C-alpha positions as CSV (number, residue, x, y, z in Angstrom):
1,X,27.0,30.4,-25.9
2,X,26.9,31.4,-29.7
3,X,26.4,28.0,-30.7
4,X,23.7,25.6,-31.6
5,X,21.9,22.9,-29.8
6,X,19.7,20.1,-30.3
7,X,17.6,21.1,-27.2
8,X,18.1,23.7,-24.5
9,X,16.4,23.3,-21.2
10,X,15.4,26.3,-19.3
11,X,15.0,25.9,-15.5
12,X,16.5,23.2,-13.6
13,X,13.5,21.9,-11.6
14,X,13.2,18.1,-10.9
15,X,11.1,17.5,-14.5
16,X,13.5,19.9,-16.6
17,X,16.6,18.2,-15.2
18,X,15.2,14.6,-15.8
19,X,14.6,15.6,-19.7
20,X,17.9,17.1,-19.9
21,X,19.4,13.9,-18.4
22,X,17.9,11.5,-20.4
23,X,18.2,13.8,-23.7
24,X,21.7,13.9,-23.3
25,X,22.1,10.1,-22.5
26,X,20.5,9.8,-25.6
27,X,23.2,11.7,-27.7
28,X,21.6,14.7,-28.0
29,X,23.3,18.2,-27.7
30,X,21.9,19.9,-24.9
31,X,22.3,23.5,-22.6
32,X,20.7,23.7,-19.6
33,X,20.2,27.3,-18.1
34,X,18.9,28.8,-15.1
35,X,18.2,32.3,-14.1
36,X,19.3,31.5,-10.4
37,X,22.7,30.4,-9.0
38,X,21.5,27.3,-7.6
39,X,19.9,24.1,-8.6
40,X,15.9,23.4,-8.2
41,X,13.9,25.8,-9.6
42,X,10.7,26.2,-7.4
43,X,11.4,23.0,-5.6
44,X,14.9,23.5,-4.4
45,X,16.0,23.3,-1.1
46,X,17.4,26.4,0.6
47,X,20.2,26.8,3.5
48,X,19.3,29.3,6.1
49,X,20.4,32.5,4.6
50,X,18.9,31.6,1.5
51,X,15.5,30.6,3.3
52,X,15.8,34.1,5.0
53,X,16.6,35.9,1.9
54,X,13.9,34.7,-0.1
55,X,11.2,35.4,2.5
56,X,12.4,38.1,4.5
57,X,14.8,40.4,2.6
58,X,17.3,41.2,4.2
59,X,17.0,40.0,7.4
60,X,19.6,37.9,9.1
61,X,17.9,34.4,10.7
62,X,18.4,34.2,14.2
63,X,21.8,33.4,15.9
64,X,20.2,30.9,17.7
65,X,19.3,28.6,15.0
66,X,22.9,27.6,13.8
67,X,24.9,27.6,10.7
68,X,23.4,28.4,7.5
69,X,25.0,25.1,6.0
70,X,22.9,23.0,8.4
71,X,20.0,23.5,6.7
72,X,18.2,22.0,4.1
73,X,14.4,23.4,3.4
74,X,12.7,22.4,0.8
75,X,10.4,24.9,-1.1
76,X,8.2,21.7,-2.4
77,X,8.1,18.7,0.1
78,X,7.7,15.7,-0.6
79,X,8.4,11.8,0.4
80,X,9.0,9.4,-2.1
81,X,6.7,6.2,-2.4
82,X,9.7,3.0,-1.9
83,X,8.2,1.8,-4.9
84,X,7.2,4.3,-6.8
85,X,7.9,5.6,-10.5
86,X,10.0,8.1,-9.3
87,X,12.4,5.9,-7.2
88,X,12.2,3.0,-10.7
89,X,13.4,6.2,-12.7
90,X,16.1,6.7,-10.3
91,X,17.2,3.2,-10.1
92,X,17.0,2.7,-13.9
93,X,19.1,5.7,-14.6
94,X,21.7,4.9,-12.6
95,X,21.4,8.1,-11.1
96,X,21.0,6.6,-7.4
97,X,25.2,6.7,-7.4
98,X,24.7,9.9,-7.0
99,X,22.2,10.1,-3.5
100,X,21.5,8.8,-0.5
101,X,18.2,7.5,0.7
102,X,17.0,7.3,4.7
103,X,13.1,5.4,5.4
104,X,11.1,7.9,7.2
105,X,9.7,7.2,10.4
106,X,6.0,7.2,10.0
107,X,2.9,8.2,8.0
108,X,0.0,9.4,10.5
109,X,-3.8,10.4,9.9
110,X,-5.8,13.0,11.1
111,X,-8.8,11.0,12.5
112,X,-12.3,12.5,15.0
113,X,-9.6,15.2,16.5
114,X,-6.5,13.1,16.9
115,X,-3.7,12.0,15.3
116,X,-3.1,8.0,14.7
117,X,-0.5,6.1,13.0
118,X,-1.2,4.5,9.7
119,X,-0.5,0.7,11.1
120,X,2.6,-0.3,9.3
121,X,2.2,-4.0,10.6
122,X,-0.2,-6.3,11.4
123,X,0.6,-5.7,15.2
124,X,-0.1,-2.1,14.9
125,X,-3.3,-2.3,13.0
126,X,-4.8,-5.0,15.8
127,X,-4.1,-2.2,18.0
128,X,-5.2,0.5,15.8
129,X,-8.1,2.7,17.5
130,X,-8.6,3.9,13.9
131,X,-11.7,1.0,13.4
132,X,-13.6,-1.2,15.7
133,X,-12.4,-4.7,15.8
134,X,-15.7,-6.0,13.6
135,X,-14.9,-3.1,11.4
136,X,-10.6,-4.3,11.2
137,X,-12.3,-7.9,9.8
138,X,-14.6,-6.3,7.5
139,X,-11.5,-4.4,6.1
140,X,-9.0,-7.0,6.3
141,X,-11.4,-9.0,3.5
142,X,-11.2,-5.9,1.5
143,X,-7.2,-5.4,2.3
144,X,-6.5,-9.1,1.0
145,X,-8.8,-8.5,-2.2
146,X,-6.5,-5.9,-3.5
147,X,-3.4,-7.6,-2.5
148,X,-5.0,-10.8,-4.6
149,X,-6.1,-8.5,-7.1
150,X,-3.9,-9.1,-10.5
151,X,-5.0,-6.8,-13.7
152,X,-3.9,-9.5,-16.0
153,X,-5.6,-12.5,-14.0
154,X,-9.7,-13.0,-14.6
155,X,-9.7,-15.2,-11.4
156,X,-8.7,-12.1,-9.1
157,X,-11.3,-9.9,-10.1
158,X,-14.1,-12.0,-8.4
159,X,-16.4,-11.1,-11.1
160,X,-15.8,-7.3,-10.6
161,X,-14.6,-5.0,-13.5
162,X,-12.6,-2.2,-11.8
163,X,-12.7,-0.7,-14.8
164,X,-16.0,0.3,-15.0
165,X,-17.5,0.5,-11.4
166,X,-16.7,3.2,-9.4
167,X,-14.6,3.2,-5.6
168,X,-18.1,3.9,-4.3
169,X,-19.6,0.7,-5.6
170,X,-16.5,-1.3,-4.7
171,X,-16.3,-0.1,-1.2
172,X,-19.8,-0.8,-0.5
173,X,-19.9,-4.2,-1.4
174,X,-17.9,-4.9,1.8
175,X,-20.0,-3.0,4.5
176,X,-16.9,-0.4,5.5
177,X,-18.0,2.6,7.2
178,X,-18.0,6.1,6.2
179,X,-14.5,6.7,8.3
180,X,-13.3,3.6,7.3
181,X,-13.5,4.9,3.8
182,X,-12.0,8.1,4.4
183,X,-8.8,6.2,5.8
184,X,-8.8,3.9,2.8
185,X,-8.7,6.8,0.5
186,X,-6.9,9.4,1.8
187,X,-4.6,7.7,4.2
188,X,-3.7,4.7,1.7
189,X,-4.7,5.7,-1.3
190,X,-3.5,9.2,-1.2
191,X,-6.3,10.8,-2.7
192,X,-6.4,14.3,-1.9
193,X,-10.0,15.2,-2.2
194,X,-13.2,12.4,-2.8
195,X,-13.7,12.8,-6.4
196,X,-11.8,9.6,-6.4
197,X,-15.2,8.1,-5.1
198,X,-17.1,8.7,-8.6
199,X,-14.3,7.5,-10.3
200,X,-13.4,3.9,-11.8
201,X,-11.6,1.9,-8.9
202,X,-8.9,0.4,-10.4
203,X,-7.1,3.7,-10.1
204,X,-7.7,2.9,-6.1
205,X,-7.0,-0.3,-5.9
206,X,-3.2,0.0,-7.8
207,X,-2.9,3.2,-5.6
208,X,-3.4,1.0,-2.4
209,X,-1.3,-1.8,-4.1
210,X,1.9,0.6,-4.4
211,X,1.5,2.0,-1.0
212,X,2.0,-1.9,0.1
213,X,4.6,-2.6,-2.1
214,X,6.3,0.7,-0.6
215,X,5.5,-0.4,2.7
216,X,7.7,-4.1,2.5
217,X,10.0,-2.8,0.4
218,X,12.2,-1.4,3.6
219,X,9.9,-2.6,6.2
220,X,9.8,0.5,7.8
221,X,7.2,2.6,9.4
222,X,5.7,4.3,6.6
223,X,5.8,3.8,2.6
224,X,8.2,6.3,2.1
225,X,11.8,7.6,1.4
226,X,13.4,10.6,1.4
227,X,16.9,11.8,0.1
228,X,19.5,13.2,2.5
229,X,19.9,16.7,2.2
230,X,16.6,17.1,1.1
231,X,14.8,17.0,-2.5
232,X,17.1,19.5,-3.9
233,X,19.4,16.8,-4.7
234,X,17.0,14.8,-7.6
235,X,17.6,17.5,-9.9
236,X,21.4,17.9,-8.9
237,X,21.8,14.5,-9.8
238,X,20.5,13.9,-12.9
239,X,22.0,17.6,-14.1
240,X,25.5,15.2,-13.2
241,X,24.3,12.6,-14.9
242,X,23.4,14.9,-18.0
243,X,27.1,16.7,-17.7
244,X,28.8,12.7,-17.7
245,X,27.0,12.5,-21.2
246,X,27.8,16.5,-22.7
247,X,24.9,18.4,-21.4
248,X,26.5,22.0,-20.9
249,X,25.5,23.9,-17.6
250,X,25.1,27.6,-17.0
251,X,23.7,29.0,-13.7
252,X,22.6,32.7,-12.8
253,X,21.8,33.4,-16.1
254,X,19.4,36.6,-16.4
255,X,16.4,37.2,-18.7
256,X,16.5,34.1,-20.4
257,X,14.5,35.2,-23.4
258,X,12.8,32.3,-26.0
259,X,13.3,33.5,-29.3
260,X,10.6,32.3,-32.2
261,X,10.9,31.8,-35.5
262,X,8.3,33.3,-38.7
263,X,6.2,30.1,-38.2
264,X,6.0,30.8,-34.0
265,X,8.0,27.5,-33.1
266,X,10.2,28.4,-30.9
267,X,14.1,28.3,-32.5
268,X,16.4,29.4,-29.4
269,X,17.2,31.3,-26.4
270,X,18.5,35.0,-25.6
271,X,20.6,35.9,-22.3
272,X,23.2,38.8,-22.1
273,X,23.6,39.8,-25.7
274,X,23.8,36.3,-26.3
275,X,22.0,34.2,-28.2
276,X,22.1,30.2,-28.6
277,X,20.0,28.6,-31.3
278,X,18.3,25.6,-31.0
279,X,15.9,22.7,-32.3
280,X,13.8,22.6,-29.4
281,X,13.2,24.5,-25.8
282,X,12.1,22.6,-22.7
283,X,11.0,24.7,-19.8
284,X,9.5,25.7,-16.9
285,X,6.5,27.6,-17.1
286,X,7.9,30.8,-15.1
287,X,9.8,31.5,-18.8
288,X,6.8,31.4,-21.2
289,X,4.2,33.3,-18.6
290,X,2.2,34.4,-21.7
291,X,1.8,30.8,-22.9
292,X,0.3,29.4,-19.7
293,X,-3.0,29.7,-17.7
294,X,-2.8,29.2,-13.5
295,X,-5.3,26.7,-12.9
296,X,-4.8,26.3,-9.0
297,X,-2.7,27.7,-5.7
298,X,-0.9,25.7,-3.0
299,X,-0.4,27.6,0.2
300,X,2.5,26.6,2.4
301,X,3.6,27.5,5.8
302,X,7.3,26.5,7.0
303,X,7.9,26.3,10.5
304,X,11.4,25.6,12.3
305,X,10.5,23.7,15.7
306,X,12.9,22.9,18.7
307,X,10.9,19.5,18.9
308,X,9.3,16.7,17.1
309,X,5.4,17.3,16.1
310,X,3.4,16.2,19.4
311,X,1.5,12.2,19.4
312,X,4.3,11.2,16.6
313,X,6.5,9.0,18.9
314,X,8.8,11.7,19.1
315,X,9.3,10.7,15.3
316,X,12.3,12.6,13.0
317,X,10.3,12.3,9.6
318,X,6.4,12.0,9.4
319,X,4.3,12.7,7.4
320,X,0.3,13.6,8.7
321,X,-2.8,13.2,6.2
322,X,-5.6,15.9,7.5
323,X,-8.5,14.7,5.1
324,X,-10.5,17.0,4.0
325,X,-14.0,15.8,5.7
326,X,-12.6,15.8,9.1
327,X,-11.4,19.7,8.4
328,X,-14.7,21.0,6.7
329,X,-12.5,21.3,3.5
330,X,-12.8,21.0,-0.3
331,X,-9.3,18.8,0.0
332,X,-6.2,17.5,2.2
333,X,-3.6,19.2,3.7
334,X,-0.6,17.7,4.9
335,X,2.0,18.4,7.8
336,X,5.5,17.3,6.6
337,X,8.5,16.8,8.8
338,X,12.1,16.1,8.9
339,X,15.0,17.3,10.6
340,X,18.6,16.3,11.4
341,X,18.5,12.7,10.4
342,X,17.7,13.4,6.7
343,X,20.3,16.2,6.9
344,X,18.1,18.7,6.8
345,X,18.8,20.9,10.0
346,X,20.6,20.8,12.9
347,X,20.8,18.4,15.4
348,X,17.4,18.5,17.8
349,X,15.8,21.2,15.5
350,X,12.6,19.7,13.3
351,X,11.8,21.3,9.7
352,X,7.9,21.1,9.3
353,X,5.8,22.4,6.2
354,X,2.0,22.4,6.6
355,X,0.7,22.6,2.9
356,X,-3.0,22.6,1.4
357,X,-4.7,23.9,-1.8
């Protein structure tokens, strides 16, 4: 370890293992360290005995729930938009050689006390309690608007400048009711509070324009992908793409310390007696504590069901919007779910994560 690098990378969460893949593509020297013995940081995804371990000591999980090895929880959930940056990074890193990708079954919305599925077709949405059918036309001329709509073509625009009128403006131009807009925006938009409503709407209308695009891309029943064996694997895979190109790898290593030069910039790293200089130091924030300020909380509950979420059409992956003016709240929360198929647990047992901040 007593050597020097061009960068060392401390923490091998999603963003710290992208860096240290691309730096190392690039020709750079890099080590990449981590105080635990597993790969993930804060958004890793744990077998049983590590979920157990991590939550309740030492406490052995129940018999009943199966091997450890089954399991697949992640710590941060999340679905992938089909078309998002995310997935473009993957595919223009080549590291998609390394994972393996299953649509999930359907994104659902939290509407007047019941759940309803986002319609993923045009079948679906003529059947759609979620609007009245005067309502469905007065939306389907907003719907084909941003589907026309082209940044770099005047014609599209229809005299609008998204730039500088707000979603308020824009949405009230075409008559949509207050619920309709609270669909638009939280359920395709993915907004998760309504500041989005003072803002300018062309962050709205791409928004909606990717959830689309995610939506034909498989033609499945939702926008979104998610990797088998859960999200644990983004990082693993571009940490092996970093290792094809000469990124070193050390795991479980204690009390990474940042050392600092006379000038404060920060010159290497300490673990074990040992210390490895360096140009530059990447990290998480859990390794400079004193050199960060906690701006917000998530709060997460994990629950291990014998059955699929009720009203989902006994779906393996959903996802469920709860916006935050149907629950009284400041913003959304979100019910994630996946189970077996993605890998994830064992056969007929459902891994759901109910998350809000």
């Amino acid at each position: 370890m007593d050597e020097e690098y061009d960068v060392i990378v401390l923490g091998t969460g999603l963003k710290e293992c992208i860096l240290s893949g691309l730096l190392s593509v690039d020709g750079l020297k890099v080590l990449h360290m981590d105080r635990n013995d597993y790969y993930g940081g804060d958004s890793t995804s744990l077998n049983l005995n590590q979920l157990w371990k991590r939550f309740r000591g030492e406490e052995k999980p129940p018999a009943h729930l199966g091997a450890s090895k089954d399991y697949n929880v992640d710590m941060v959930p999340k679905f992938m938009m089909a078309n998002g940056t995310l997935v473009r990074t993957l595919i223009h890193t080549d590291v998609t050689k390394y994972l393996s990708f299953k649509a999930v079954d359907g994104s659902y919305v939290f509407s007047k006390g019941k759940i309803h599925k986002v319609p993923a077709t045009d079948m679906e949405a003529l059947k759609s309690p979620l609007m009245g059918l005067f309502e469905k036309r007065r939306a389907r001329n907003f719907f084909v608007y941003v589907q026309n709509y082209n940044e770099a073509d005047p014609v599209t625009h229809q005299g609008l400048d998204l730039t500088r009128i707000t979603t308020r403006e824009l949405i009230s131009k075409q008559g949509l009711s207050d619920d309709t807009v609270d669909f638009i925006g939280h359920a395709l938009a993915l907004h998760r509070d309504d500041r989005y409503l003072n803002e300018p709407a062309l962050d709205t209308v791409k928004r909606m324009k990717l959830y689309a695009e995610s939506l034909a891309r498989f033609q499945g029943g939702s926008p979104y992908i998610y990797p088998l064996y859960g999200l644990g694997e983004l990082p693993q895979a571009f940490a092996r793409l970093s290792a094809v190109y000469g990124g070193t790898y050390m795991l479980n290593k204690p009390e990474c310390k940042v050392e600092f030069d006379m000038e404060g910039k920060a010159c290497g790293v300490t673990s074990e007696g040992e210390t490895a200089k360096c140009k530059k130091v990447v990290c998480d924030p859990s390794y400079l504590p004193n050199k960060v300020r906690k701006i917000g909380k998530v709060a997460r509950a994990i629950a291990i069901m014998s059955h699929p979420i009720p009203n989902t059409n006994d779906s393996h992956s959903v996802q469920i919007i709860l916006p935050q003016e149907q629950l009284g709240r400041k913003s959304d929360m979100y019910v994630f779910c996946c189970s077996y198929t993605q890998c994830c647990a064992k056969r007929e047992v459902h891994c759901v994560c109910v998350c809000g901040s």
